[in-house]
Amino acid sequence: MQTGSVTTPFGRRPISLALVRRQQATAEIKAGKSADKWKVMRDASAAMEPLGLQSNSLAVLDALLSFYPENELRQDAQLIVFPSNVQLSLRAHSMPGSTLRRHLASLVDAGLIVRKDSANGKRFARKDDAGDVESAFGFDLSPLLARAEELAALAQQVVAARAAFRKAKENLTICRRDVRKLITAAMEEGADGDWQAVEAIYIALIARLPRAPSIDDVTRVLDEMEMLKQEILNGLENQEKTENTSTNDAHIERHIQNSNPNFSNELEPSSEKEPGAKSSQMIRPTSERLKAFPLGVVLKACPQVSDYGPGGAIASWRDLMSAAVVVRSMLGISPSAYQDACEIMGPENAAATVACILERANMINSPGAYLRDLTRRTERGEFSLGPMIMALLKANGERGLKAG
């Protein structure tokens, strides 16, 4: 028997001393203990990687169990099977003799079976006068019964590890897509920042993933990708705050007037039945306000609003604000509620907010009241458009993934 240890994906597995201990443990199985042999087989199959086994080893184990006549492995039963190599090879899908011997040795090394050899090395059973097996020489299945709970726990760990790996890969896929969308939109919209450098960091992160990554590889890249995503969002948020701070109400009113020639028609007095409504005010011409959030990001998060743009498409902030006027009327949002949003949020943010409300219209009971609440929260510094946009980007991305 080989001494030392064997390295597996789950660590180093001692061979000789551990095998001796397991053989001793088979003689100390709790009285009355039993286990379903096929359940133990399934657990061993699930735990083949930490056990250091191959699929052919499991095929040999399955063949050995088939020679045991009962479904239950019992402490008080004869747990030694003694098939010949020819019989065992046939039940192991006609496995060649040399391969069979190699995988039998693997099962012994893994501590799942124990050899019980006769004096001449043959496998046989000696029966008493009543025909019952008095002694047998072959392969002892007692370790399977002794380690039933251990194998079940190993199987659960493997299943949990696989689920965690699958989840980490899914999260990385979603995060990669979000970062790629943000970088592309920022470049297309000319947002401030060195986006070429950000893209280089993104590409370098992806390149670090090996062809067959482990969960550690995926987790490390995912952590850094999420950090990159958060830095991008923080940069866009800071840019939005800077633009909001540098622009006053006069700038907003001028932009409303210049962006849509017919927009003044939308500023008629609202119905007094709507709470919080304000009377319209004269629009004073001022300088144009800067964009508040990348248009490409808004359109990716709110694809439905494009149907209401000029010609069924949106190519500019002017188009988006025109579409928002149509959508606000369709959703029953009063002109005064939308005017207040434009004054407090800025016309681009107000149009983008209406687009977000359209995306979730089936979940909002009163779009007008909801917009007024967001406007009040914005005035108090409690609302930012960024998280709403990102939530919709993520939701739309997940729907696309499921549809694919």
mmCIF file of C-alpha atoms in Angstrom:
data_model
loop_
_atom_site.group_PDB
_atom_site.id
_atom_site.type_symbol
_atom_site.label_atom_id
_atom_site.label_comp_id
_atom_site.label_asym_id
_atom_site.label_seq_id
_atom_site.Cartn_x
_atom_site.Cartn_y
_atom_site.Cartn_z
ATOM 1 C CA MET A 1 0.000 0.000 0.000
ATOM 2 C CA GLN A 2 1.208 3.457 -0.864
ATOM 3 C CA THR A 3 2.115 5.645 2.080
ATOM 4 C CA GLY A 4 2.101 9.400 2.359
ATOM 5 C CA SER A 5 -0.784 11.500 1.110
ATOM 6 C CA VAL A 6 -2.706 12.339 -2.040
ATOM 7 C CA THR A 7 -3.570 15.903 -3.010
ATOM 8 C CA THR A 8 -7.218 16.463 -4.002
ATOM 9 C CA PRO A 9 -9.115 19.663 -4.898
ATOM 10 C CA PHE A 10 -10.354 19.692 -1.312
ATOM 11 C CA GLY A 11 -6.947 19.397 0.372
ATOM 12 C CA ARG A 12 -4.487 16.678 1.277
ATOM 13 C CA ARG A 13 -5.951 13.296 2.136
ATOM 14 C CA PRO A 14 -3.805 11.011 4.373
ATOM 15 C CA ILE A 15 -3.677 7.427 3.148
ATOM 16 C CA SER A 16 -2.106 4.759 5.333
ATOM 17 C CA LEU A 17 -2.753 5.984 8.887
ATOM 18 C CA ALA A 18 -6.257 7.165 8.060
ATOM 19 C CA LEU A 19 -7.003 3.844 6.408
ATOM 20 C CA VAL A 20 -5.871 1.970 9.496
ATOM 21 C CA ARG A 21 -8.101 4.119 11.694
ATOM 22 C CA ARG A 22 -11.101 3.538 9.412
ATOM 23 C CA GLN A 23 -10.535 -0.197 9.431
ATOM 24 C CA GLN A 24 -10.518 -0.104 13.207
ATOM 25 C CA ALA A 25 -13.681 1.997 13.219
ATOM 26 C CA THR A 26 -15.575 -0.648 11.246
ATOM 27 C CA ALA A 27 -15.292 -2.944 14.243
ATOM 28 C CA GLU A 28 -16.860 -0.254 16.439
ATOM 29 C CA ILE A 29 -20.089 0.363 14.500
ATOM 30 C CA LYS A 30 -22.930 1.174 16.878
ATOM 31 C CA ALA A 31 -25.159 -1.799 17.588
ATOM 32 C CA GLY A 32 -28.331 -1.807 15.512
ATOM 33 C CA LYS A 33 -27.050 0.789 13.037
ATOM 34 C CA SER A 34 -28.307 0.515 9.465
ATOM 35 C CA ALA A 35 -28.296 2.570 6.281
ATOM 36 C CA ASP A 36 -29.823 2.311 2.826
ATOM 37 C CA LYS A 37 -26.985 1.120 0.605
ATOM 38 C CA TRP A 38 -28.168 3.087 -2.424
ATOM 39 C CA LYS A 39 -28.452 6.302 -0.444
ATOM 40 C CA VAL A 40 -24.904 5.777 0.778
ATOM 41 C CA MET A 41 -23.914 5.126 -2.845
ATOM 42 C CA ARG A 42 -25.535 8.414 -3.942
ATOM 43 C CA ASP A 43 -23.746 10.314 -1.177
ATOM 44 C CA ALA A 44 -20.416 8.758 -2.147
ATOM 45 C CA SER A 45 -21.068 9.686 -5.784
ATOM 46 C CA ALA A 46 -21.801 13.310 -4.852
ATOM 47 C CA ALA A 47 -18.656 13.411 -2.709
ATOM 48 C CA MET A 48 -16.396 11.762 -5.304
ATOM 49 C CA GLU A 49 -14.189 14.850 -5.625
ATOM 50 C CA PRO A 50 -13.283 15.260 -1.931
ATOM 51 C CA LEU A 51 -12.897 11.474 -1.715
ATOM 52 C CA GLY A 52 -10.432 11.558 -4.610
ATOM 53 C CA LEU A 53 -12.438 9.100 -6.726
ATOM 54 C CA GLN A 54 -13.171 8.844 -10.423
ATOM 55 C CA SER A 55 -16.439 7.858 -12.061
ATOM 56 C CA ASN A 56 -15.082 4.359 -12.847
ATOM 57 C CA SER A 57 -14.335 3.844 -9.148
ATOM 58 C CA LEU A 58 -17.978 4.577 -8.419
ATOM 59 C CA ALA A 59 -19.027 2.099 -11.106
ATOM 60 C CA VAL A 60 -16.990 -0.589 -9.323
ATOM 61 C CA LEU A 61 -18.529 0.375 -5.964
ATOM 62 C CA ASP A 62 -21.987 0.160 -7.489
ATOM 63 C CA ALA A 63 -21.143 -3.308 -8.814
ATOM 64 C CA LEU A 64 -19.896 -4.422 -5.370
ATOM 65 C CA LEU A 65 -23.092 -3.214 -3.710
ATOM 66 C CA SER A 66 -25.146 -5.173 -6.236
ATOM 67 C CA PHE A 67 -23.639 -8.389 -4.827
ATOM 68 C CA TYR A 68 -24.961 -7.537 -1.372
ATOM 69 C CA PRO A 69 -28.458 -9.104 -1.321
ATOM 70 C CA GLU A 70 -30.249 -6.619 0.958
ATOM 71 C CA ASN A 71 -31.038 -2.919 0.502
ATOM 72 C CA GLU A 72 -30.071 -2.115 4.098
ATOM 73 C CA LEU A 73 -26.507 -2.259 5.314
ATOM 74 C CA ARG A 74 -26.882 -3.520 8.902
ATOM 75 C CA GLN A 75 -24.382 -3.767 11.699
ATOM 76 C CA ASP A 76 -25.530 -7.303 12.593
ATOM 77 C CA ALA A 77 -25.414 -8.575 8.988
ATOM 78 C CA GLN A 78 -22.689 -10.209 6.915
ATOM 79 C CA LEU A 79 -21.254 -7.208 5.003
ATOM 80 C CA ILE A 80 -18.593 -9.023 2.991
ATOM 81 C CA VAL A 81 -19.135 -9.667 -0.705
ATOM 82 C CA PHE A 82 -16.931 -12.093 -2.595
ATOM 83 C CA PRO A 83 -17.468 -11.871 -6.372
ATOM 84 C CA SER A 84 -14.776 -13.062 -8.713
ATOM 85 C CA ASN A 85 -13.029 -10.544 -10.924
ATOM 86 C CA VAL A 86 -14.943 -11.904 -13.910
ATOM 87 C CA GLN A 87 -18.318 -11.419 -12.217
ATOM 88 C CA LEU A 88 -17.332 -8.005 -10.922
ATOM 89 C CA SER A 89 -16.031 -6.914 -14.314
ATOM 90 C CA LEU A 90 -19.315 -7.875 -16.015
ATOM 91 C CA ARG A 91 -21.387 -5.844 -13.550
ATOM 92 C CA ALA A 92 -18.973 -2.925 -13.931
ATOM 93 C CA HIS A 93 -19.867 -2.643 -17.627
ATOM 94 C CA SER A 94 -17.206 -5.130 -18.821
ATOM 95 C CA MET A 95 -14.370 -3.146 -17.287
ATOM 96 C CA PRO A 96 -10.901 -4.540 -18.164
ATOM 97 C CA GLY A 97 -9.181 -6.459 -15.379
ATOM 98 C CA SER A 98 -6.288 -4.047 -14.979
ATOM 99 C CA THR A 99 -8.676 -1.083 -14.745
ATOM 100 C CA LEU A 100 -10.874 -2.991 -12.280
ATOM 101 C CA ARG A 101 -7.937 -3.685 -9.971
ATOM 102 C CA ARG A 102 -6.833 -0.059 -10.089
ATOM 103 C CA HIS A 103 -10.258 1.237 -9.061
ATOM 104 C CA LEU A 104 -10.667 -1.393 -6.358
ATOM 105 C CA ALA A 105 -7.410 -0.074 -4.906
ATOM 106 C CA SER A 106 -8.802 3.475 -5.123
ATOM 107 C CA LEU A 107 -11.889 2.445 -3.141
ATOM 108 C CA VAL A 108 -9.669 0.848 -0.496
ATOM 109 C CA ASP A 109 -7.450 3.942 -0.333
ATOM 110 C CA ALA A 110 -10.543 6.156 0.005
ATOM 111 C CA GLY A 111 -11.651 4.063 2.974
ATOM 112 C CA LEU A 112 -14.956 2.939 1.437
ATOM 113 C CA ILE A 113 -14.191 -0.781 1.400
ATOM 114 C CA VAL A 114 -11.702 -3.061 3.156
ATOM 115 C CA ARG A 115 -10.054 -6.140 1.708
ATOM 116 C CA LYS A 116 -10.488 -9.294 3.755
ATOM 117 C CA ASP A 117 -8.215 -11.822 2.105
ATOM 118 C CA SER A 118 -8.159 -15.570 2.639
ATOM 119 C CA ALA A 119 -4.937 -17.482 3.152
ATOM 120 C CA ASN A 120 -4.592 -18.162 -0.575
ATOM 121 C CA GLY A 121 -5.930 -14.750 -1.627
ATOM 122 C CA LYS A 122 -9.133 -16.218 -3.046
ATOM 123 C CA ARG A 123 -12.587 -14.768 -2.432
ATOM 124 C CA PHE A 124 -15.148 -17.199 -1.113
ATOM 125 C CA ALA A 125 -17.611 -17.862 1.698
ATOM 126 C CA ARG A 126 -17.592 -20.767 4.141
ATOM 127 C CA LYS A 127 -21.048 -21.883 5.215
ATOM 128 C CA ASP A 128 -22.211 -23.826 8.257
ATOM 129 C CA ASP A 129 -24.430 -26.904 8.286
ATOM 130 C CA ALA A 130 -27.548 -24.719 8.119
ATOM 131 C CA GLY A 131 -26.344 -23.043 4.943
ATOM 132 C CA ASP A 132 -25.633 -19.693 6.574
ATOM 133 C CA VAL A 133 -22.378 -17.889 5.820
ATOM 134 C CA GLU A 134 -20.001 -18.607 8.643
ATOM 135 C CA SER A 135 -17.047 -16.648 7.306
ATOM 136 C CA ALA A 136 -16.327 -14.878 4.059
ATOM 137 C CA PHE A 137 -13.297 -13.490 2.282
ATOM 138 C CA GLY A 138 -13.549 -10.663 -0.227
ATOM 139 C CA PHE A 139 -14.503 -7.012 0.162
ATOM 140 C CA ASP A 140 -15.933 -5.713 3.431
ATOM 141 C CA LEU A 141 -18.598 -3.008 2.985
ATOM 142 C CA SER A 142 -18.597 -2.099 6.682
ATOM 143 C CA PRO A 143 -16.793 1.240 6.082
ATOM 144 C CA LEU A 144 -19.785 2.448 4.061
ATOM 145 C CA LEU A 145 -22.066 1.825 7.030
ATOM 146 C CA ALA A 146 -19.570 3.270 9.528
ATOM 147 C CA ARG A 147 -19.125 6.458 7.437
ATOM 148 C CA ALA A 148 -22.749 6.890 6.294
ATOM 149 C CA GLU A 149 -23.223 10.182 8.182
ATOM 150 C CA GLU A 150 -19.807 11.460 7.121
ATOM 151 C CA LEU A 151 -20.538 10.733 3.453
ATOM 152 C CA ALA A 152 -23.925 12.440 3.733
ATOM 153 C CA ALA A 153 -22.274 15.543 5.216
ATOM 154 C CA LEU A 154 -19.612 15.554 2.487
ATOM 155 C CA ALA A 155 -22.312 15.298 -0.170
ATOM 156 C CA GLN A 156 -24.169 18.268 1.332
ATOM 157 C CA GLN A 157 -20.964 20.315 1.391
ATOM 158 C CA VAL A 158 -20.318 19.538 -2.272
ATOM 159 C CA VAL A 159 -23.874 20.480 -3.255
ATOM 160 C CA ALA A 160 -23.616 23.732 -1.266
ATOM 161 C CA ALA A 161 -20.229 24.520 -2.833
ATOM 162 C CA ARG A 162 -21.613 23.938 -6.327
ATOM 163 C CA ALA A 163 -24.604 26.171 -5.611
ATOM 164 C CA ALA A 164 -22.325 28.910 -4.263
ATOM 165 C CA PHE A 165 -20.100 28.597 -7.340
ATOM 166 C CA ARG A 166 -23.086 28.826 -9.680
ATOM 167 C CA LYS A 167 -24.423 31.867 -7.840
ATOM 168 C CA ALA A 168 -21.021 33.580 -7.900
ATOM 169 C CA LYS A 169 -20.727 33.026 -11.667
ATOM 170 C CA GLU A 170 -24.250 34.389 -12.219
ATOM 171 C CA ASN A 171 -23.499 37.460 -10.088
ATOM 172 C CA LEU A 172 -20.273 38.042 -12.001
ATOM 173 C CA THR A 173 -22.106 37.789 -15.326
ATOM 174 C CA ILE A 174 -24.686 40.357 -14.208
ATOM 175 C CA CYS A 175 -22.034 42.692 -12.767
ATOM 176 C CA ARG A 176 -19.918 42.440 -15.931
ATOM 177 C CA ARG A 177 -22.912 43.339 -18.056
ATOM 178 C CA ASP A 178 -23.819 46.304 -15.830
ATOM 179 C CA VAL A 179 -20.276 47.690 -15.915
ATOM 180 C CA ARG A 180 -20.051 47.232 -19.684
ATOM 181 C CA LYS A 181 -23.365 49.068 -20.172
ATOM 182 C CA LEU A 182 -22.317 51.915 -17.895
ATOM 183 C CA ILE A 183 -18.959 52.374 -19.636
ATOM 184 C CA THR A 184 -20.531 52.256 -23.098
ATOM 185 C CA ALA A 185 -23.286 54.704 -22.162
ATOM 186 C CA ALA A 186 -20.827 57.090 -20.489
ATOM 187 C CA MET A 187 -18.622 57.092 -23.586
ATOM 188 C CA GLU A 188 -21.572 57.606 -25.936
ATOM 189 C CA GLU A 189 -22.943 60.476 -23.857
ATOM 190 C CA GLY A 190 -19.587 62.148 -23.330
ATOM 191 C CA ALA A 191 -19.731 61.977 -19.540
ATOM 192 C CA ASP A 192 -16.764 63.471 -17.712
ATOM 193 C CA GLY A 193 -14.047 60.994 -16.808
ATOM 194 C CA ASP A 194 -11.237 58.895 -18.275
ATOM 195 C CA TRP A 195 -13.490 56.139 -19.591
ATOM 196 C CA GLN A 196 -10.705 54.609 -21.699
ATOM 197 C CA ALA A 197 -8.790 53.916 -18.486
ATOM 198 C CA VAL A 198 -11.915 52.522 -16.812
ATOM 199 C CA GLU A 199 -12.485 50.235 -19.796
ATOM 200 C CA ALA A 200 -8.864 49.052 -19.600
ATOM 201 C CA ILE A 201 -9.377 48.120 -15.941
ATOM 202 C CA TYR A 202 -12.558 46.233 -16.894
ATOM 203 C CA ILE A 203 -10.773 44.275 -19.642
ATOM 204 C CA ALA A 204 -7.862 43.454 -17.318
ATOM 205 C CA LEU A 205 -10.255 42.059 -14.717
ATOM 206 C CA ILE A 206 -11.929 39.786 -17.269
ATOM 207 C CA ALA A 207 -8.538 38.608 -18.537
ATOM 208 C CA ARG A 208 -7.631 37.401 -15.042
ATOM 209 C CA LEU A 209 -10.267 34.665 -15.196
ATOM 210 C CA PRO A 210 -8.697 31.324 -16.221
ATOM 211 C CA ARG A 211 -10.386 29.032 -18.727
ATOM 212 C CA ALA A 212 -11.699 26.816 -15.920
ATOM 213 C CA PRO A 213 -11.993 29.178 -12.921
ATOM 214 C CA SER A 214 -12.425 28.042 -9.348
ATOM 215 C CA ILE A 215 -14.874 29.657 -6.944
ATOM 216 C CA ASP A 216 -11.956 31.607 -5.437
ATOM 217 C CA ASP A 217 -11.040 32.970 -8.881
ATOM 218 C CA VAL A 218 -14.627 34.022 -9.556
ATOM 219 C CA THR A 219 -15.111 35.533 -6.101
ATOM 220 C CA ARG A 220 -11.951 37.648 -6.315
ATOM 221 C CA VAL A 221 -12.842 39.030 -9.737
ATOM 222 C CA LEU A 222 -16.459 39.582 -8.650
ATOM 223 C CA ASP A 223 -15.361 41.607 -5.615
ATOM 224 C CA GLU A 224 -13.158 43.854 -7.756
ATOM 225 C CA MET A 225 -15.795 44.136 -10.490
ATOM 226 C CA GLU A 226 -18.398 45.263 -7.924
ATOM 227 C CA MET A 227 -15.910 47.830 -6.611
ATOM 228 C CA LEU A 228 -15.368 49.099 -10.159
ATOM 229 C CA LYS A 229 -19.121 49.311 -10.711
ATOM 230 C CA GLN A 230 -19.592 51.254 -7.491
ATOM 231 C CA GLU A 231 -16.803 53.671 -8.403
ATOM 232 C CA ILE A 232 -18.461 54.315 -11.773
ATOM 233 C CA LEU A 233 -21.820 54.927 -10.114
ATOM 234 C CA ASN A 234 -20.252 57.209 -7.521
ATOM 235 C CA GLY A 235 -18.584 59.187 -10.279
ATOM 236 C CA LEU A 236 -21.858 59.594 -12.163
ATOM 237 C CA GLU A 237 -23.671 60.539 -8.941
ATOM 238 C CA ASN A 238 -21.027 63.125 -8.074
ATOM 239 C CA GLN A 239 -21.249 64.551 -11.574
ATOM 240 C CA GLU A 240 -25.022 64.797 -11.209
ATOM 241 C CA LYS A 241 -24.730 66.571 -7.855
ATOM 242 C CA THR A 242 -22.159 68.996 -9.260
ATOM 243 C CA GLU A 243 -24.395 69.841 -12.186
ATOM 244 C CA ASN A 244 -27.409 70.305 -9.916
ATOM 245 C CA THR A 245 -25.447 72.605 -7.616
ATOM 246 C CA SER A 246 -24.158 74.745 -10.472
ATOM 247 C CA THR A 247 -27.614 75.329 -11.967
ATOM 248 C CA ASN A 248 -30.390 77.524 -10.553
ATOM 249 C CA ASP A 249 -34.126 77.614 -11.203
ATOM 250 C CA ALA A 250 -33.737 80.224 -13.922
ATOM 251 C CA HIS A 251 -31.567 77.851 -15.934
ATOM 252 C CA ILE A 252 -34.227 75.192 -15.580
ATOM 253 C CA GLU A 253 -37.053 77.412 -16.811
ATOM 254 C CA ARG A 254 -35.105 78.508 -19.881
ATOM 255 C CA HIS A 255 -34.337 74.887 -20.757
ATOM 256 C CA ILE A 256 -37.997 73.952 -20.467
ATOM 257 C CA GLN A 257 -38.903 76.739 -22.872
ATOM 258 C CA ASN A 258 -36.148 75.976 -25.404
ATOM 259 C CA SER A 259 -36.375 72.175 -25.337
ATOM 260 C CA ASN A 260 -39.974 71.900 -26.516
ATOM 261 C CA PRO A 261 -41.848 74.681 -28.341
ATOM 262 C CA ASN A 262 -45.157 73.200 -27.257
ATOM 263 C CA PHE A 263 -44.091 72.560 -23.692
ATOM 264 C CA SER A 264 -45.662 75.789 -22.395
ATOM 265 C CA ASN A 265 -49.047 74.312 -23.275
ATOM 266 C CA GLU A 266 -48.402 71.626 -20.679
ATOM 267 C CA LEU A 267 -48.152 74.217 -17.903
ATOM 268 C CA GLU A 268 -51.842 75.052 -17.630
ATOM 269 C CA PRO A 269 -53.251 75.270 -14.078
ATOM 270 C CA SER A 270 -53.887 71.853 -12.553
ATOM 271 C CA SER A 271 -57.164 70.682 -11.081
ATOM 272 C CA GLU A 272 -57.638 71.864 -7.525
ATOM 273 C CA LYS A 273 -58.735 68.332 -6.652
ATOM 274 C CA GLU A 274 -55.144 67.100 -6.787
ATOM 275 C CA PRO A 275 -53.321 67.589 -3.451
ATOM 276 C CA GLY A 276 -50.193 69.688 -3.541
ATOM 277 C CA ALA A 277 -51.006 71.327 -6.884
ATOM 278 C CA LYS A 278 -49.461 74.754 -7.599
ATOM 279 C CA SER A 279 -50.590 77.505 -9.927
ATOM 280 C CA SER A 280 -48.468 77.949 -13.042
ATOM 281 C CA GLN A 281 -45.897 80.710 -13.226
ATOM 282 C CA MET A 282 -44.463 82.716 -16.111
ATOM 283 C CA ILE A 283 -41.392 81.170 -17.704
ATOM 284 C CA ARG A 284 -38.344 83.407 -17.674
ATOM 285 C CA PRO A 285 -35.648 82.887 -20.320
ATOM 286 C CA THR A 286 -32.292 81.837 -18.883
ATOM 287 C CA SER A 287 -29.257 79.837 -19.946
ATOM 288 C CA GLU A 288 -29.589 76.124 -20.751
ATOM 289 C CA ARG A 289 -28.981 73.523 -18.053
ATOM 290 C CA LEU A 290 -26.492 70.663 -18.403
ATOM 291 C CA LYS A 291 -27.653 67.036 -18.677
ATOM 292 C CA ALA A 292 -28.168 65.314 -15.346
ATOM 293 C CA PHE A 293 -27.633 61.621 -16.199
ATOM 294 C CA PRO A 294 -26.268 59.803 -19.286
ATOM 295 C CA LEU A 295 -29.108 59.457 -21.785
ATOM 296 C CA GLY A 296 -27.940 56.048 -22.976
ATOM 297 C CA VAL A 297 -28.161 54.674 -19.436
ATOM 298 C CA VAL A 298 -31.699 56.043 -19.028
ATOM 299 C CA LEU A 299 -32.859 54.472 -22.297
ATOM 300 C CA LYS A 300 -31.324 51.109 -21.409
ATOM 301 C CA ALA A 301 -33.071 51.200 -18.038
ATOM 302 C CA CYS A 302 -36.384 52.468 -19.486
ATOM 303 C CA PRO A 303 -36.770 50.995 -22.986
ATOM 304 C CA GLN A 304 -40.568 51.536 -23.091
ATOM 305 C CA VAL A 305 -40.300 55.320 -23.246
ATOM 306 C CA SER A 306 -38.697 55.135 -26.710
ATOM 307 C CA ASP A 307 -42.093 54.175 -28.179
ATOM 308 C CA TYR A 308 -43.389 57.668 -27.284
ATOM 309 C CA GLY A 309 -40.519 59.621 -28.836
ATOM 310 C CA PRO A 310 -40.724 61.417 -32.188
ATOM 311 C CA GLY A 311 -41.069 58.721 -34.834
ATOM 312 C CA GLY A 312 -41.003 55.992 -32.168
ATOM 313 C CA ALA A 313 -37.386 56.638 -31.172
ATOM 314 C CA ILE A 314 -35.346 58.861 -28.834
ATOM 315 C CA ALA A 315 -32.052 60.291 -30.031
ATOM 316 C CA SER A 316 -31.576 63.258 -27.688
ATOM 317 C CA TRP A 317 -32.654 64.755 -24.387
ATOM 318 C CA ARG A 318 -35.073 66.943 -26.338
ATOM 319 C CA ASP A 319 -36.743 63.782 -27.684
ATOM 320 C CA LEU A 320 -36.906 62.282 -24.194
ATOM 321 C CA MET A 321 -38.573 65.390 -22.745
ATOM 322 C CA SER A 322 -41.098 65.412 -25.593
ATOM 323 C CA ALA A 323 -41.838 61.734 -24.915
ATOM 324 C CA ALA A 324 -42.164 62.454 -21.175
ATOM 325 C CA VAL A 325 -44.925 65.004 -21.896
ATOM 326 C CA VAL A 326 -46.878 62.341 -23.800
ATOM 327 C CA VAL A 327 -46.269 59.732 -21.104
ATOM 328 C CA ARG A 328 -47.203 62.050 -18.225
ATOM 329 C CA SER A 329 -50.558 62.730 -19.920
ATOM 330 C CA MET A 330 -51.125 59.019 -20.546
ATOM 331 C CA LEU A 331 -50.338 58.168 -16.902
ATOM 332 C CA GLY A 332 -52.664 60.895 -15.597
ATOM 333 C CA ILE A 333 -49.902 63.060 -14.129
ATOM 334 C CA SER A 334 -51.078 66.682 -13.982
ATOM 335 C CA PRO A 335 -49.111 69.412 -15.771
ATOM 336 C CA SER A 336 -48.418 71.159 -12.464
ATOM 337 C CA ALA A 337 -46.972 67.977 -10.923
ATOM 338 C CA TYR A 338 -44.641 67.594 -13.876
ATOM 339 C CA GLN A 339 -43.746 71.312 -13.836
ATOM 340 C CA ASP A 340 -42.846 71.083 -10.136
ATOM 341 C CA ALA A 341 -40.659 68.044 -10.891
ATOM 342 C CA CYS A 342 -38.878 69.964 -13.668
ATOM 343 C CA GLU A 343 -38.238 72.911 -11.367
ATOM 344 C CA ILE A 344 -36.919 70.810 -8.480
ATOM 345 C CA MET A 345 -35.236 67.906 -10.269
ATOM 346 C CA GLY A 346 -34.269 69.559 -13.509
ATOM 347 C CA PRO A 347 -36.011 68.845 -16.836
ATOM 348 C CA GLU A 348 -33.768 65.925 -17.794
ATOM 349 C CA ASN A 349 -34.125 64.251 -14.414
ATOM 350 C CA ALA A 350 -37.873 64.870 -14.420
ATOM 351 C CA ALA A 351 -38.221 63.299 -17.882
ATOM 352 C CA ALA A 352 -36.071 60.348 -16.814
ATOM 353 C CA THR A 353 -38.162 59.929 -13.655
ATOM 354 C CA VAL A 354 -41.365 59.807 -15.716
ATOM 355 C CA ALA A 355 -39.697 57.164 -17.916
ATOM 356 C CA CYS A 356 -38.895 55.145 -14.767
ATOM 357 C CA ILE A 357 -42.491 55.464 -13.573
ATOM 358 C CA LEU A 358 -43.662 54.189 -16.976
ATOM 359 C CA GLU A 359 -41.475 51.079 -16.563
ATOM 360 C CA ARG A 360 -43.186 50.309 -13.248
ATOM 361 C CA ALA A 361 -46.644 51.703 -14.065
ATOM 362 C CA ASN A 362 -48.348 48.406 -13.232
ATOM 363 C CA MET A 363 -46.919 48.602 -9.697
ATOM 364 C CA ILE A 364 -47.775 52.263 -8.975
ATOM 365 C CA ASN A 365 -51.342 53.124 -7.965
ATOM 366 C CA SER A 366 -51.127 56.897 -8.519
ATOM 367 C CA PRO A 367 -48.277 58.039 -10.789
ATOM 368 C CA GLY A 368 -49.096 61.716 -10.138
ATOM 369 C CA ALA A 369 -48.931 61.368 -6.355
ATOM 370 C CA TYR A 370 -45.793 59.242 -6.686
ATOM 371 C CA LEU A 371 -44.052 61.903 -8.793
ATOM 372 C CA ARG A 372 -45.027 64.623 -6.294
ATOM 373 C CA ASP A 373 -43.600 62.517 -3.461
ATOM 374 C CA LEU A 374 -40.317 62.043 -5.351
ATOM 375 C CA THR A 375 -40.225 65.793 -6.040
ATOM 376 C CA ARG A 376 -40.645 66.612 -2.340
ATOM 377 C CA ARG A 377 -37.962 64.080 -1.412
ATOM 378 C CA THR A 378 -35.625 65.577 -4.014
ATOM 379 C CA GLU A 379 -36.187 69.032 -2.527
ATOM 380 C CA ARG A 380 -35.196 67.653 0.881
ATOM 381 C CA GLY A 381 -32.143 65.902 -0.589
ATOM 382 C CA GLU A 382 -33.584 62.440 0.088
ATOM 383 C CA PHE A 383 -33.958 61.173 -3.496
ATOM 384 C CA SER A 384 -31.452 60.539 -6.271
ATOM 385 C CA LEU A 385 -32.231 59.169 -9.706
ATOM 386 C CA GLY A 386 -29.134 56.938 -9.843
ATOM 387 C CA PRO A 387 -30.335 54.046 -7.648
ATOM 388 C CA MET A 388 -33.696 53.958 -9.459
ATOM 389 C CA ILE A 389 -31.956 53.770 -12.841
ATOM 390 C CA MET A 390 -29.607 51.021 -11.673
ATOM 391 C CA ALA A 391 -32.460 48.979 -10.181
ATOM 392 C CA LEU A 392 -34.251 49.077 -13.541
ATOM 393 C CA LEU A 393 -31.031 48.231 -15.405
ATOM 394 C CA LYS A 394 -30.582 45.189 -13.207
ATOM 395 C CA ALA A 395 -34.231 44.127 -13.527
ATOM 396 C CA ASN A 396 -34.172 44.447 -17.311
ATOM 397 C CA GLY A 397 -30.863 42.603 -17.472
ATOM 398 C CA GLU A 398 -32.206 39.686 -15.429
ATOM 399 C CA ARG A 399 -35.295 39.441 -17.630
ATOM 400 C CA GLY A 400 -33.071 39.368 -20.693
ATOM 401 C CA LEU A 401 -30.926 36.627 -19.148
ATOM 402 C CA LYS A 402 -33.973 34.481 -18.358
ATOM 403 C CA ALA A 403 -35.414 35.032 -21.824
ATOM 404 C CA GLY A 404 -32.103 33.954 -23.356
#
